[in-house]
Short mmCIF file of C-alpha atoms in Angstrom, two decimals:
data_model
loop_
_atom_site.label_atom_id
_atom_site.label_comp_id
_atom_site.label_asym_id
_atom_site.label_seq_id
_atom_site.Cartn_x
_atom_site.Cartn_y
_atom_site.Cartn_z
CA MET A 81 27.22 24.95 -8.67
CA PRO A 82 27.48 28.56 -7.39
CA VAL A 83 24.67 29.63 -9.73
CA LEU A 84 22.44 26.76 -8.60
CA ALA A 85 23.15 27.54 -4.96
CA SER A 86 22.33 31.18 -5.52
CA LEU A 87 19.06 30.34 -7.26
CA LEU A 88 17.99 27.92 -4.55
CA PHE A 89 19.07 30.31 -1.86
CA GLY A 90 17.13 33.17 -3.39
CA ALA A 91 14.02 31.06 -3.83
CA ALA A 92 14.18 29.85 -0.24
CA LEU A 93 14.19 33.42 1.02
CA MET A 94 11.67 34.99 -1.34
CA GLN A 95 8.88 35.09 1.21
CA GLU A 96 11.09 36.41 3.99
CA LYS A 97 12.94 38.91 1.81
CA SER A 98 11.10 41.89 3.27
CA ASN A 99 12.51 41.03 6.71
CA LEU A 100 16.09 41.27 5.51
CA SER A 101 18.29 44.35 5.20
CA ALA A 102 19.11 46.29 2.06
CA ALA A 103 22.78 45.68 2.89
CA TYR A 104 22.12 41.95 2.54
CA ASP A 105 20.56 42.42 -0.90
CA ALA A 106 23.55 44.51 -1.98
CA CYS A 107 25.98 41.93 -0.61
CA LEU A 108 24.25 39.12 -2.52
CA ALA A 109 24.36 41.17 -5.71
CA ARG A 110 28.12 41.64 -5.28
CA ALA A 111 28.57 37.92 -4.51
CA ARG A 112 27.28 36.97 -7.98
CA GLY A 113 26.39 33.47 -6.83
CA ILE A 114 29.87 32.54 -5.61
CA THR A 115 29.16 30.15 -2.76
CA VAL A 116 31.77 31.37 -0.29
CA GLU A 117 30.68 34.98 -0.80
CA VAL A 118 26.98 34.11 -0.55
CA ARG A 119 27.72 32.35 2.73
CA ALA A 120 29.63 35.39 4.01
CA CYS A 121 26.67 37.64 3.14
CA THR A 122 24.29 35.25 4.85
CA SER A 123 26.46 35.04 7.96
CA GLN A 124 26.63 38.82 8.23
CA GLU A 125 22.87 39.20 7.81
CA HIS A 126 22.25 36.42 10.32
CA ARG A 127 24.27 38.37 12.88
CA ARG A 128 22.11 41.45 12.17
CA GLN A 129 18.89 39.49 12.51
CA ASP A 130 20.08 37.65 15.61
CA SER A 131 20.96 40.97 17.25
CA ARG A 132 17.51 42.28 16.36
CA LEU A 133 15.90 39.13 17.76
CA ASN A 134 17.88 39.30 21.01
CA ALA A 135 17.20 43.00 21.58
CA THR A 136 13.49 42.50 20.97
CA TYR A 137 13.40 39.43 23.22
CA ARG A 138 15.10 41.33 26.06
CA GLU A 139 12.72 44.27 25.78
CA LEU A 140 9.70 41.97 25.60
CA MET A 141 10.87 40.09 28.71
CA ARG A 142 11.20 43.41 30.56
CA ARG A 143 7.68 44.45 29.58
CA LEU A 144 5.95 41.17 30.38
CA PRO A 145 4.53 40.61 33.83
CA GLU A 146 6.56 38.13 35.86
CA SER A 147 3.80 35.53 35.50
CA ARG A 148 4.27 35.38 31.70
CA ARG A 149 8.06 35.48 31.41
CA ALA A 150 8.59 31.75 31.96
CA GLY A 151 6.20 31.00 29.10
CA LEU A 152 8.15 33.19 26.69
CA ARG A 153 11.46 31.77 27.91
CA ASP A 154 10.21 28.19 27.38
CA ALA A 155 8.81 29.05 23.96
CA GLN A 156 12.10 30.64 22.92
CA ARG A 157 14.11 27.62 24.05
CA ALA A 158 11.76 25.31 22.14
CA TRP A 159 12.03 27.52 19.07
CA ILE A 160 15.85 27.40 19.20
CA ALA A 161 15.79 23.59 19.37
CA PHE A 162 13.30 23.45 16.50
CA ARG A 163 15.34 25.82 14.33
CA GLU A 164 18.48 23.73 14.82
CA ALA A 165 16.73 20.43 14.08
CA GLU A 166 14.76 21.75 11.11
CA CYS A 167 17.73 23.44 9.46
CA ASP A 168 19.92 20.37 9.96
CA TYR A 169 17.18 18.25 8.40
CA ARG A 170 16.88 20.57 5.41
CA GLY A 171 20.63 20.56 4.93
CA GLU A 172 20.90 16.78 5.18
CA GLN A 173 18.50 16.47 2.25
CA GLN A 174 21.33 17.80 0.06
CA GLY A 175 23.63 14.90 0.95
CA GLY A 176 26.71 17.02 1.60
CA GLY A 177 28.72 19.43 -0.49
CA THR A 178 28.68 23.20 -0.58
CA LEU A 179 24.97 23.40 -1.30
CA GLN A 180 24.23 21.74 2.04
CA ALA A 181 26.00 24.53 3.90
CA VAL A 182 24.19 27.21 1.89
CA ILE A 183 20.82 25.60 2.62
CA ILE A 184 21.57 25.40 6.34
CA ASP A 185 22.81 29.00 6.44
CA SER A 186 19.77 30.30 4.59
CA CYS A 187 17.46 28.28 6.83
CA TRP A 188 19.01 29.76 9.98
CA LEU A 189 18.69 33.24 8.51
CA SER A 190 15.07 32.75 7.47
CA PHE A 191 13.99 31.32 10.81
CA THR A 192 15.86 33.98 12.78
CA ALA A 193 14.39 36.89 10.79
CA GLU A 194 10.92 35.39 11.06
CA ARG A 195 11.23 34.88 14.82
CA ALA A 196 12.52 38.43 15.27
CA ASP A 197 9.39 39.64 13.48
CA GLN A 198 7.16 37.46 15.66
CA LEU A 199 8.73 38.85 18.81
CA GLN A 200 8.48 42.39 17.44
CA HIS A 201 4.74 41.91 16.90
CA ALA A 202 4.38 40.56 20.45
CA LEU A 203 6.31 43.55 21.77
CA GLU A 204 4.13 45.99 19.85
CA PHE A 205 1.06 44.27 21.29
CA GLU A 206 2.46 44.60 24.81
CA ARG A 207 3.23 48.27 24.24
CA GLU A 208 -0.32 48.86 23.06
CA TYR A 209 -2.32 46.63 25.40
CA GLY A 210 0.01 45.42 28.15
CA ASP A 211 -0.12 46.42 31.78
#
């Protein structure tokens, strides 16, 4: 089962891999597909990505004119609700067991890294073209 989980986990993140840290890649290599270790690596990387997302969000909110902040805040809240529902749904497809937890963890990581990138692009746009 650890090998299957590792393969599925790796495939699920292939597209987003460039968003993730080199430390995460190294951690996964050391984990050798052992589920508990893969989950620990994923949790650590999720914290990194979540910190990146939050820092970018805060800076973007500071740069936006007051009239656009509520829109970003509402979008972020909707995104959080979507991420939770979507990742739960993906995990439930596994019907329990350790693979379900790995799928949910990897989903949270993928969505968080992707959203951090989206916010980073928005921030770069504001830096370039904002008021």
